[in-house]
CSV table of N, CA, C and O and ligand atoms in Angstrom, one decimal:
chain,number,residue,atom,x,y,z
S,1,MET,N,40.5,-40.4,197.4
S,1,MET,CA,41.3,-41.5,197.6
S,1,MET,C,41.0,-42.1,197.0
S,1,MET,O,42.2,-43.0,197.0
S,2,ASP,N,40.1,-42.4,195.4
S,2,ASP,CA,40.5,-43.9,195.1
S,2,ASP,C,41.4,-43.4,194.6
S,2,ASP,O,42.4,-44.5,194.2
S,3,VAL,N,42.1,-42.2,193.7
S,3,VAL,CA,43.2,-41.9,192.8
S,3,VAL,C,44.4,-42.2,192.9
S,3,VAL,O,45.5,-42.6,193.4
S,4,LEU,N,44.5,-41.6,194.7
S,4,LEU,CA,45.6,-42.3,196.0
S,4,LEU,C,45.9,-43.3,195.9
S,4,LEU,O,47.2,-44.3,195.9
S,5,ILE,N,44.5,-44.6,196.2
S,5,ILE,CA,45.0,-45.7,196.6
S,5,ILE,C,45.2,-46.4,195.1
S,5,ILE,O,46.5,-47.3,195.8
S,6,ASN,N,45.1,-45.5,194.1
S,6,ASN,CA,45.4,-46.5,192.5
S,6,ASN,C,47.0,-46.4,192.2
S,6,ASN,O,47.6,-47.1,192.5
S,7,VAL,N,47.3,-44.9,192.8
S,7,VAL,CA,48.7,-44.5,192.8
S,7,VAL,C,49.7,-45.7,193.5
S,7,VAL,O,50.3,-45.4,193.0
S,8,PHE,N,48.9,-45.9,194.9
S,8,PHE,CA,49.3,-46.8,195.8
S,8,PHE,C,49.9,-48.3,195.3
S,8,PHE,O,50.8,-48.5,195.5
S,9,VAL,N,48.8,-48.3,194.8
S,9,VAL,CA,49.4,-50.1,193.9
S,9,VAL,C,49.6,-49.7,192.7
S,9,VAL,O,49.9,-50.6,192.8
S,10,GLY,N,49.9,-49.4,192.1
S,10,GLY,CA,51.0,-49.2,191.1
S,10,GLY,C,52.6,-48.8,191.0
S,10,GLY,O,53.3,-49.0,191.4
S,11,LEU,N,52.3,-48.1,192.6
S,11,LEU,CA,54.2,-47.6,193.3
S,11,LEU,C,54.3,-49.7,193.7
S,11,LEU,O,55.5,-50.3,193.0
S,12,HIS,N,52.7,-50.2,194.1
S,12,HIS,CA,53.0,-51.8,195.2
S,12,HIS,C,53.5,-52.5,193.7
S,12,HIS,O,54.7,-53.5,193.9
S,13,ILE,N,52.4,-52.3,192.8
S,13,ILE,CA,53.5,-53.1,191.6
S,13,ILE,C,54.7,-52.6,190.4
S,13,ILE,O,55.6,-53.3,190.5
S,14,ILE,N,55.9,-51.3,190.9
S,14,ILE,CA,56.5,-51.5,190.7
S,14,ILE,C,57.5,-52.0,191.6
S,14,ILE,O,58.6,-52.5,191.0
S,15,GLY,N,57.5,-52.0,192.5
S,15,GLY,CA,57.9,-52.8,193.1
S,15,GLY,C,57.8,-54.1,193.6
S,15,GLY,O,59.1,-54.4,193.5
S,16,ILE,N,57.5,-54.3,193.0
S,16,ILE,CA,57.4,-56.1,192.2
S,16,ILE,C,57.9,-56.1,191.2
S,16,ILE,O,58.6,-57.0,190.8
S,17,ALA,N,57.7,-56.0,189.7
S,17,ALA,CA,59.2,-55.7,189.1
S,17,ALA,C,60.5,-55.5,189.3
S,17,ALA,O,61.3,-55.8,188.6
S,18,ALA,N,60.5,-55.4,190.6
S,18,ALA,CA,61.9,-54.9,191.0
S,18,ALA,C,62.0,-56.0,191.9
S,18,ALA,O,63.2,-56.6,190.9
S,19,LEU,N,61.7,-56.5,192.1
S,19,LEU,CA,62.3,-57.6,193.3
S,19,LEU,C,61.7,-58.7,191.9
S,19,LEU,O,62.6,-59.2,192.2
S,20,LEU,N,60.5,-59.1,192.2
S,20,LEU,CA,60.4,-60.1,190.4
S,20,LEU,C,61.2,-60.5,189.2
S,20,LEU,O,62.3,-61.1,188.8
S,21,GLY,N,61.7,-58.9,188.8
S,21,GLY,CA,62.7,-58.6,187.7
S,21,GLY,C,64.2,-58.9,187.6
S,21,GLY,O,65.0,-59.4,186.9
S,22,GLY,N,64.6,-58.4,189.3
S,22,GLY,CA,66.0,-58.9,190.1
S,22,GLY,C,66.0,-60.9,189.4
S,22,GLY,O,67.5,-61.5,189.1
S,23,PHE,N,64.9,-61.1,190.0
S,23,PHE,CA,65.2,-62.6,189.7
S,23,PHE,C,64.9,-63.0,189.0
S,23,PHE,O,65.7,-64.3,188.2
S,24,LEU,N,63.8,-63.2,187.7
S,24,LEU,CA,63.8,-63.3,186.6
S,24,LEU,C,65.0,-63.0,185.6
S,24,LEU,O,65.2,-64.4,185.3
S,25,THR,N,65.7,-62.0,185.6
S,25,THR,CA,67.0,-61.9,185.2
S,25,THR,C,67.6,-62.7,184.8
S,25,THR,O,68.7,-62.8,184.5
S,26,GLN,N,68.1,-63.4,186.6
S,26,GLN,CA,69.3,-64.0,186.7
S,26,GLN,C,68.8,-65.2,187.1
S,26,GLN,O,69.7,-66.2,187.5
S,27,MET,N,67.7,-65.9,186.5
S,27,MET,CA,67.3,-67.8,186.4
S,27,MET,C,68.4,-68.4,185.6
S,27,MET,O,69.2,-69.6,186.4
S,28,LYS,N,69.2,-68.2,184.6
S,28,LYS,CA,70.0,-68.7,184.0
S,28,LYS,C,71.3,-68.6,185.3
S,28,LYS,O,71.9,-70.0,185.5
S,29,ALA,N,71.7,-67.2,185.2
S,29,ALA,CA,72.9,-67.3,186.9
S,29,ALA,C,72.6,-68.5,188.2
S,29,ALA,O,73.3,-68.8,188.2
S,30,MET,N,71.3,-68.0,188.2
S,30,MET,CA,71.1,-68.9,189.2
S,30,MET,C,71.6,-70.6,189.2
S,30,MET,O,72.1,-71.5,190.2
S,31,SER,N,70.4,-70.5,187.7
S,31,SER,CA,71.2,-72.0,187.5
S,31,SER,C,72.9,-72.8,188.1
S,31,SER,O,73.7,-73.6,188.1
S,32,ALA,N,74.3,-71.8,187.0
S,32,ALA,CA,75.0,-71.4,187.3
S,32,ALA,C,75.8,-71.0,188.8
S,32,ALA,O,77.2,-71.8,189.2
S,33,GLY,N,74.9,-70.9,189.8
S,33,GLY,CA,75.8,-71.0,190.9
S,33,GLY,C,75.7,-69.4,191.6
S,33,GLY,O,77.0,-69.2,192.2
S,34,THR,N,75.7,-68.2,189.9
S,34,THR,CA,76.7,-67.8,189.8
S,34,THR,C,75.5,-66.5,190.5
S,34,THR,O,75.9,-65.2,190.2
S,35,ALA,N,74.3,-65.6,190.7
S,35,ALA,CA,73.3,-64.9,190.6
S,35,ALA,C,73.9,-64.8,192.4
S,35,ALA,O,73.7,-65.1,193.0
S,36,ARG,N,73.1,-63.5,192.2
S,36,ARG,CA,72.8,-62.4,193.3
S,36,ARG,C,71.9,-61.7,194.0
S,36,ARG,O,71.8,-61.5,192.7
S,37,PHE,N,71.6,-61.0,195.1
S,37,PHE,CA,71.4,-60.7,195.2
S,37,PHE,C,71.0,-59.0,194.9
S,37,PHE,O,71.7,-57.6,196.3
S,38,THR,N,70.3,-57.8,194.2
S,38,THR,CA,70.6,-56.9,193.6
S,38,THR,C,70.1,-55.3,194.2
S,38,THR,O,69.0,-56.3,194.5
S,39,PRO,N,71.1,-54.7,194.4
S,39,PRO,CA,70.0,-53.9,194.8
S,39,PRO,C,68.7,-53.5,194.3
S,39,PRO,O,67.6,-53.3,196.0
S,40,ALA,N,68.0,-53.7,193.3
S,40,ALA,CA,66.9,-53.5,192.7
S,40,ALA,C,66.0,-53.5,193.4
S,40,ALA,O,64.9,-54.0,193.7
S,41,MET,N,66.1,-56.0,193.9
S,41,MET,CA,66.0,-57.0,194.4
S,41,MET,C,65.5,-55.8,195.5
S,41,MET,O,64.2,-56.4,196.3
S,42,LEU,N,66.2,-55.3,196.5
S,42,LEU,CA,66.5,-55.2,198.3
S,42,LEU,C,65.3,-54.1,198.3
S,42,LEU,O,64.4,-54.4,198.9
S,43,HIS,N,65.5,-53.6,197.3
S,43,HIS,CA,64.8,-52.2,196.8
S,43,HIS,C,63.2,-52.4,196.4
S,43,HIS,O,62.3,-51.1,197.4
S,44,GLY,N,63.4,-53.1,195.5
S,44,GLY,CA,61.5,-53.3,195.5
S,44,GLY,C,61.3,-54.4,196.6
S,44,GLY,O,60.1,-54.0,197.0
S,45,ALA,N,61.7,-54.7,197.5
S,45,ALA,CA,61.2,-54.8,198.4
S,45,ALA,C,60.6,-54.6,199.4
S,45,ALA,O,59.7,-54.3,200.4
S,46,LEU,N,61.8,-53.4,199.6
S,46,LEU,CA,61.3,-51.8,200.2
S,46,LEU,C,59.7,-51.5,200.2
S,46,LEU,O,59.2,-51.0,201.1
S,47,THR,N,60.3,-51.7,199.1
S,47,THR,CA,59.0,-50.7,198.4
S,47,THR,C,57.6,-51.2,198.2
S,47,THR,O,56.3,-50.5,199.0
S,48,MET,N,58.0,-52.5,198.7
S,48,MET,CA,56.5,-53.1,198.6
S,48,MET,C,56.2,-53.0,200.2
S,48,MET,O,54.4,-53.7,199.8
S,49,LEU,N,56.8,-53.4,201.1
S,49,LEU,CA,56.7,-53.3,202.0
S,49,LEU,C,56.5,-51.7,202.7
S,49,LEU,O,55.4,-51.5,203.4
S,50,VAL,N,57.3,-50.4,202.6
S,50,VAL,CA,56.4,-49.2,203.0
S,50,VAL,C,54.9,-49.3,201.3
S,50,VAL,O,54.2,-48.6,202.1
S,51,THR,N,54.5,-49.2,199.9
S,51,THR,CA,53.8,-49.2,199.3
S,51,THR,C,52.2,-49.6,200.8
S,51,THR,O,51.2,-49.7,200.2
S,52,GLY,N,52.4,-51.3,200.5
S,52,GLY,CA,51.5,-52.5,201.3
S,52,GLY,C,50.6,-51.6,202.6
S,52,GLY,O,50.1,-51.5,202.7
S,53,VAL,N,52.1,-51.5,203.7
S,53,VAL,CA,51.4,-50.4,204.5
S,53,VAL,C,50.1,-49.4,203.8
S,53,VAL,O,49.6,-49.7,205.1
S,54,ALA,N,50.9,-48.4,203.6
S,54,ALA,CA,50.2,-47.6,202.6
S,54,ALA,C,49.0,-47.5,202.4
S,54,ALA,O,47.7,-47.2,203.0
S,55,LEU,N,49.3,-48.5,201.6
S,55,LEU,CA,47.8,-49.3,200.7
S,55,LEU,C,46.7,-49.5,201.9
S,55,LEU,O,45.5,-49.8,201.8
S,56,VAL,N,46.5,-50.7,203.3
S,56,VAL,CA,46.6,-50.5,203.9
S,56,VAL,C,46.0,-49.3,204.8
S,56,VAL,O,44.9,-48.9,205.5
S,57,GLY,N,46.5,-48.7,205.6
S,57,GLY,CA,45.6,-47.0,205.2
S,57,GLY,C,44.8,-47.1,205.0
S,57,GLY,O,43.8,-46.6,205.4
S,58,LEU,N,45.7,-46.8,203.8
S,58,LEU,CA,44.4,-46.2,203.2
S,58,LEU,C,43.3,-46.7,202.8
S,58,LEU,O,41.7,-46.0,202.3
S,59,ASN,N,43.2,-47.8,202.5
S,59,ASN,CA,42.2,-48.6,201.9
S,59,ASN,C,41.2,-48.5,203.8
S,59,ASN,O,40.0,-48.5,203.8
S,60,GLN,N,42.2,-47.6,204.5
S,60,GLN,CA,41.0,-48.1,206.4
S,60,GLN,C,40.8,-47.2,206.2
S,60,GLN,O,39.5,-46.5,206.4
S,61,ALA,N,40.9,-46.2,205.9
S,61,ALA,CA,40.5,-44.1,206.0
S,61,ALA,C,39.7,-44.0,205.2
S,61,ALA,O,38.9,-43.2,205.3
S,62,ASP,N,39.4,-45.1,204.0
S,62,ASP,CA,38.6,-44.8,203.4
S,62,ASP,C,37.2,-45.9,203.8
S,62,ASP,O,36.5,-46.1,202.9
S,63,ASP,N,37.7,-46.7,204.9
S,63,ASP,CA,36.4,-47.4,205.7
S,63,ASP,C,36.0,-48.7,204.4
S,63,ASP,O,34.4,-48.9,204.1
S,64,GLN,N,37.3,-49.1,203.1
S,64,GLN,CA,37.1,-50.5,202.3
S,64,GLN,C,37.6,-51.4,203.8
S,64,GLN,O,38.5,-50.5,204.8
S,65,THR,N,36.5,-52.8,203.4
S,65,THR,CA,37.2,-54.1,204.4
S,65,THR,C,38.9,-54.4,203.7
S,65,THR,O,39.4,-54.1,202.2
S,66,VAL,N,39.5,-54.9,204.2
S,66,VAL,CA,41.0,-55.4,204.8
S,66,VAL,C,40.9,-56.4,204.9
S,66,VAL,O,40.4,-56.6,206.5
S,67,ASN,N,41.6,-57.9,204.3
S,67,ASN,CA,41.5,-58.4,204.5
S,67,ASN,C,42.7,-59.1,205.2
S,67,ASN,O,44.0,-59.0,205.1
S,68,ASN,N,42.7,-58.4,206.9
S,68,ASN,CA,43.8,-58.9,207.4
S,68,ASN,C,44.5,-60.3,208.2
S,68,ASN,O,46.0,-60.5,208.0
S,69,LEU,N,44.3,-61.0,207.6
S,69,LEU,CA,44.5,-62.6,207.5
S,69,LEU,C,45.5,-62.6,206.1
S,69,LEU,O,46.7,-62.5,206.3
S,70,LYS,N,44.8,-61.8,204.4
S,70,LYS,CA,45.4,-61.7,203.8
S,70,LYS,C,46.7,-60.9,204.1
S,70,LYS,O,47.1,-61.6,203.1
S,71,ILE,N,46.5,-59.9,204.3
S,71,ILE,CA,47.6,-59.0,204.6
S,71,ILE,C,48.6,-59.9,205.0
S,71,ILE,O,50.0,-59.5,204.7
S,72,GLY,N,47.7,-60.2,206.4
S,72,GLY,CA,48.8,-60.7,207.3
S,72,GLY,C,50.6,-62.0,206.7
S,72,GLY,O,51.2,-62.2,207.2
S,73,VAL,N,49.5,-62.6,205.5
S,73,VAL,CA,50.7,-63.8,204.9
S,73,VAL,C,51.2,-62.8,204.5
S,73,VAL,O,52.8,-63.6,204.1
S,74,LYS,N,50.2,-62.5,203.9
S,74,LYS,CA,51.5,-61.6,202.6
S,74,LYS,C,52.9,-61.2,203.7
S,74,LYS,O,53.8,-61.1,202.8
S,75,LEU,N,52.5,-59.9,204.3
S,75,LEU,CA,53.0,-59.1,205.2
S,75,LEU,C,55.0,-60.1,205.9
S,75,LEU,O,55.0,-60.1,205.2
S,76,ALA,N,54.1,-61.9,206.5
S,76,ALA,CA,54.8,-62.8,207.0
S,76,ALA,C,56.5,-63.4,206.0
S,76,ALA,O,56.7,-63.2,206.2
S,77,ILE,N,54.9,-62.8,204.9
S,77,ILE,CA,55.9,-63.2,203.1
S,77,ILE,C,57.3,-62.8,203.1
S,77,ILE,O,58.4,-63.3,202.7
S,78,LEU,N,57.0,-61.5,202.9
S,78,LEU,CA,57.5,-60.3,203.1
S,78,LEU,C,58.9,-60.3,203.7
S,78,LEU,O,59.8,-59.0,203.1
S,79,VAL,N,58.3,-59.8,204.8
S,79,VAL,CA,59.8,-60.0,205.9
S,79,VAL,C,60.9,-61.3,206.0
S,79,VAL,O,61.9,-61.1,206.1
S,80,VAL,N,60.1,-62.4,204.9
S,80,VAL,CA,61.1,-64.0,204.6
S,80,VAL,C,62.0,-63.6,203.5
S,80,VAL,O,63.4,-62.9,204.1
S,81,ILE,N,60.8,-62.6,202.9
S,81,ILE,CA,62.1,-61.9,201.7
S,81,ILE,C,63.4,-61.5,202.4
S,81,ILE,O,64.0,-61.3,201.3
S,82,LEU,N,62.6,-60.5,202.3
S,82,LEU,CA,63.5,-58.9,203.0
S,82,LEU,C,64.3,-59.7,203.9
S,82,LEU,O,65.7,-58.8,203.7
S,83,GLY,N,64.3,-60.4,204.4
S,83,GLY,CA,65.0,-60.9,205.4
S,83,GLY,C,66.4,-61.0,204.5
S,83,GLY,O,67.9,-61.2,204.5
S,84,LEU,N,66.1,-61.7,204.0
S,84,LEU,CA,67.4,-63.3,202.7
S,84,LEU,C,67.8,-62.6,201.8
S,84,LEU,O,69.0,-62.0,202.3
S,85,VAL,N,67.2,-61.5,201.1
S,85,VAL,CA,67.8,-60.7,200.6
S,85,VAL,C,69.1,-59.3,201.2
S,85,VAL,O,69.8,-58.3,200.3
S,86,TYR,N,68.1,-58.9,203.0
S,86,TYR,CA,69.0,-57.8,202.9
S,86,TYR,C,70.5,-58.1,203.7
S,86,TYR,O,71.2,-58.5,203.4
S,87,VAL,N,70.3,-59.4,204.7
S,87,VAL,CA,71.5,-60.1,205.1
S,87,VAL,C,72.7,-60.5,204.2
S,87,VAL,O,74.0,-60.6,204.0
S,88,LYS,N,71.7,-60.6,203.1
S,88,LYS,CA,72.7,-61.8,201.5
S,88,LYS,C,73.0,-60.6,200.7
S,88,LYS,O,74.0,-61.1,200.1
S,89,ARG,N,72.7,-59.5,201.3
S,89,ARG,CA,73.2,-59.0,199.3
S,89,ARG,C,74.6,-58.4,199.5
S,89,ARG,O,74.4,-57.9,197.6
S,90,ASP,N,75.5,-58.2,200.4
S,90,ASP,CA,77.3,-57.8,199.8
S,90,ASP,C,77.3,-58.6,199.7
S,90,ASP,O,78.4,-58.8,199.0
S,91,GLU,N,76.5,-60.8,200.4
S,91,GLU,CA,77.5,-62.4,198.6
S,91,GLU,C,77.5,-61.5,197.7
S,91,GLU,O,76.5,-61.5,196.8
S,92,GLU,N,78.3,-62.5,197.4
S,92,GLU,CA,78.7,-61.8,195.6
S,92,GLU,C,77.9,-62.6,195.0
S,92,GLU,O,77.8,-63.6,193.1
S,93,LYS,N,77.5,-64.2,195.5
S,93,LYS,CA,77.2,-65.3,194.4
S,93,LYS,C,76.6,-66.0,195.5
S,93,LYS,O,76.7,-66.3,196.7
S,94,ALA,N,74.5,-66.1,195.5
S,94,ALA,CA,73.5,-66.3,196.8
S,94,ALA,C,73.7,-67.7,196.9
S,94,ALA,O,73.3,-68.2,194.8
S,95,ASP,N,72.9,-68.7,197.0
S,95,ASP,CA,73.1,-70.7,197.1
S,95,ASP,C,72.0,-70.2,196.3
S,95,ASP,O,70.6,-69.7,197.1
S,96,LYS,N,72.5,-71.1,195.8
S,96,LYS,CA,70.6,-71.7,194.6
S,96,LYS,C,69.4,-71.5,194.9
S,96,LYS,O,69.0,-70.5,195.2
S,97,ALA,N,69.3,-72.1,196.5
S,97,ALA,CA,68.1,-72.5,196.5
S,97,ALA,C,67.6,-71.4,197.8
S,97,ALA,O,66.6,-71.2,197.5
S,98,LEU,N,68.3,-70.4,198.2
S,98,LEU,CA,68.0,-69.3,199.0
S,98,LEU,C,67.3,-68.1,197.8
S,98,LEU,O,66.3,-67.5,198.0
S,99,PHE,N,68.0,-68.0,197.2
S,99,PHE,CA,68.2,-66.9,195.9
S,99,PHE,C,66.0,-67.8,194.8
S,99,PHE,O,65.5,-67.2,195.0
S,100,GLY,N,66.2,-68.7,194.9
S,100,GLY,CA,65.4,-69.4,194.4
S,100,GLY,C,63.5,-69.2,194.9
S,100,GLY,O,62.7,-69.2,195.1
S,101,ALA,N,64.6,-69.6,196.1
S,101,ALA,CA,63.5,-69.4,197.9
S,101,ALA,C,63.1,-67.9,197.8
S,101,ALA,O,61.3,-68.4,197.5
S,102,VAL,N,64.0,-67.1,197.3
S,102,VAL,CA,62.9,-65.6,197.2
S,102,VAL,C,62.3,-65.6,195.8
S,102,VAL,O,60.8,-65.0,196.4
S,103,GLY,N,62.5,-65.9,194.5
S,103,GLY,CA,61.7,-66.3,193.4
S,103,GLY,C,60.4,-66.3,194.0
S,103,GLY,O,59.2,-66.1,194.1
S,104,GLY,N,60.4,-67.8,194.8
S,104,GLY,CA,59.6,-68.9,194.8
S,104,GLY,C,58.7,-68.1,195.5
S,104,GLY,O,56.7,-68.1,195.2
S,105,LEU,N,58.7,-67.7,196.8
S,105,LEU,CA,58.2,-66.4,197.7
S,105,LEU,C,57.3,-65.4,196.8
S,105,LEU,O,56.1,-65.0,197.6
S,106,THR,N,58.5,-64.9,196.3
S,106,THR,CA,57.6,-63.4,194.6
S,106,THR,C,56.0,-64.2,194.7
S,106,THR,O,55.4,-63.6,194.7
S,107,VAL,N,56.2,-64.8,193.8
S,107,VAL,CA,55.7,-65.2,192.8
S,107,VAL,C,54.1,-65.7,193.5
S,107,VAL,O,52.9,-65.6,193.7
S,108,ALA,N,54.9,-66.6,195.2
S,108,ALA,CA,53.5,-66.6,195.8
S,108,ALA,C,52.3,-65.2,196.6
S,108,ALA,O,51.4,-65.9,196.4
S,109,ASN,N,53.2,-64.7,196.8
S,109,ASN,CA,52.6,-63.2,197.0
S,109,ASN,C,51.9,-63.2,196.5
S,109,ASN,O,50.8,-62.1,196.2
S,110,ILE,N,52.2,-62.7,194.7
S,110,ILE,CA,51.4,-62.5,194.0
S,110,ILE,C,50.3,-63.0,193.5
S,110,ILE,O,49.5,-62.2,193.4
S,111,PHE,N,50.5,-64.3,193.8
S,111,PHE,CA,48.9,-65.6,193.2
S,111,PHE,C,47.7,-65.8,194.8
S,111,PHE,O,47.0,-65.0,194.5
S,112,ILE,N,48.6,-64.7,195.9
S,112,ILE,CA,47.7,-64.5,197.1
S,112,ILE,C,47.6,-63.6,197.1
S,112,ILE,O,46.1,-63.5,197.6
S,113,ALA,N,48.4,-62.4,196.9
S,113,ALA,CA,47.3,-60.9,196.2
S,113,ALA,C,46.3,-61.4,195.2
S,113,ALA,O,44.5,-60.7,195.7
S,114,VAL,N,46.4,-62.0,194.3
S,114,VAL,CA,44.8,-61.6,192.7
S,114,VAL,C,44.2,-62.9,192.8
S,114,VAL,O,43.1,-62.8,192.8
S,115,LEU,N,44.4,-64.7,194.5
S,115,LEU,CA,43.4,-65.0,193.9
S,115,LEU,C,42.6,-65.1,195.5
S,115,LEU,O,41.5,-65.6,195.1
S,116,TRP,N,43.5,-64.7,196.5
S,116,TRP,CA,42.3,-64.6,197.5
S,116,TRP,C,41.6,-63.8,197.9
S,116,TRP,O,42.0,-62.1,198.6
S,117,THR,N,40.1,-63.4,197.4
S,117,THR,CA,39.0,-63.1,197.1
S,117,THR,C,38.6,-61.5,198.5
S,117,THR,O,38.5,-63.4,198.9
Q,201,LIG,C1,56.5,-59.4,197.7
Q,201,LIG,C2,54.9,-59.7,198.6
Q,201,LIG,C3,54.3,-58.2,197.8
Q,201,LIG,C4,53.7,-58.6,197.2
Q,201,LIG,C5,54.1,-59.8,195.9
Q,201,LIG,C6,52.1,-58.2,196.6
Q,201,LIG,C7,51.4,-58.2,195.6
Q,201,LIG,C8,50.3,-57.0,195.6
Q,201,LIG,C9,50.0,-57.1,194.4
Q,201,LIG,C10,50.1,-58.2,192.8
Q,201,LIG,C11,48.4,-56.6,194.1
Q,201,LIG,C12,47.7,-56.5,193.8
Q,201,LIG,C13,45.9,-57.3,193.6
Q,201,LIG,C14,45.5,-56.7,194.4
Q,201,LIG,O1,44.4,-55.4,194.8
Q,201,LIG,O2,44.9,-57.3,195.1
Q,201,LIG,C15,48.2,-56.0,195.9
Q,201,LIG,C16,47.2,-55.2,196.3
Q,201,LIG,C17,47.6,-54.3,197.8
Q,201,LIG,N1,48.5,-55.6,199.3
Q,201,LIG,FE1,50.6,-56.9,197.8
Q,201,LIG,N2,52.0,-57.4,197.8
Q,201,LIG,C18,52.7,-58.0,197.9
Q,201,LIG,C19,53.5,-57.5,199.7
Q,201,LIG,C20,52.2,-56.5,200.3
Q,201,LIG,C21,52.1,-56.2,202.6
Q,201,LIG,C22,54.0,-56.8,203.1
Q,201,LIG,C23,51.1,-55.5,202.4
Q,201,LIG,C24,51.2,-55.0,203.3
Q,201,LIG,C25,52.1,-54.5,204.8
Q,201,LIG,C26,50.9,-55.5,201.4
Q,201,LIG,C27,49.3,-54.6,200.6
Q,201,LIG,C28,48.3,-54.9,200.2
Q,201,LIG,C29,46.8,-53.8,199.7
Q,201,LIG,C30,46.5,-53.1,200.8
Q,201,LIG,C31,46.6,-54.4,198.7
Q,201,LIG,C32,45.4,-53.6,197.8
Q,201,LIG,C33,44.3,-54.1,197.6
Q,201,LIG,C34,44.1,-55.6,198.5
Q,201,LIG,O3,43.6,-54.6,199.4
Q,201,LIG,O4,44.1,-56.6,198.4
Q,201,LIG,N3,51.1,-56.4,199.8
Q,201,LIG,N4,49.9,-56.6,196.1
């Protein structure tokens, strides 16, 4: 079970890479107002959702304690991220503030994950 959980943590991190990478590589474009929500960001956010839910299930099946409040906060933040990226995915230029919000919320979720123990 440990190996399976670790595999899903690895997939969870690949999801972060796609979502945050899509943001970081466009920071300059964001300043110019020409950044856009890319398919990698959408698929990264979806990967976070699927692997996160799977991790909750796997940890519970393995009798490990899951911090429901922490997971709830992470889920709520991801729902906002996913909603923004999904709704704006076809727009050629993303609003600076919205694009920045997605990056900021993603970074916030990373620190919630690692600091809230
Ligand atoms: C942008 C969204 C997210 C980010 C950046 C993120 C980030 C992370 C990171 C860095 C880890 C590894 C560090 C650790 O073990 O604490 C992790 C683990 C985990 N994540 Fe996420 N996560 C996100 C969304 C979610 C969602 C939506 C869920 C559940 C619905 C979730 C559930 C979990 C679980 C269960 C673990 C295993 C370790 C633990 O108990 O905290 N994550 N996440």
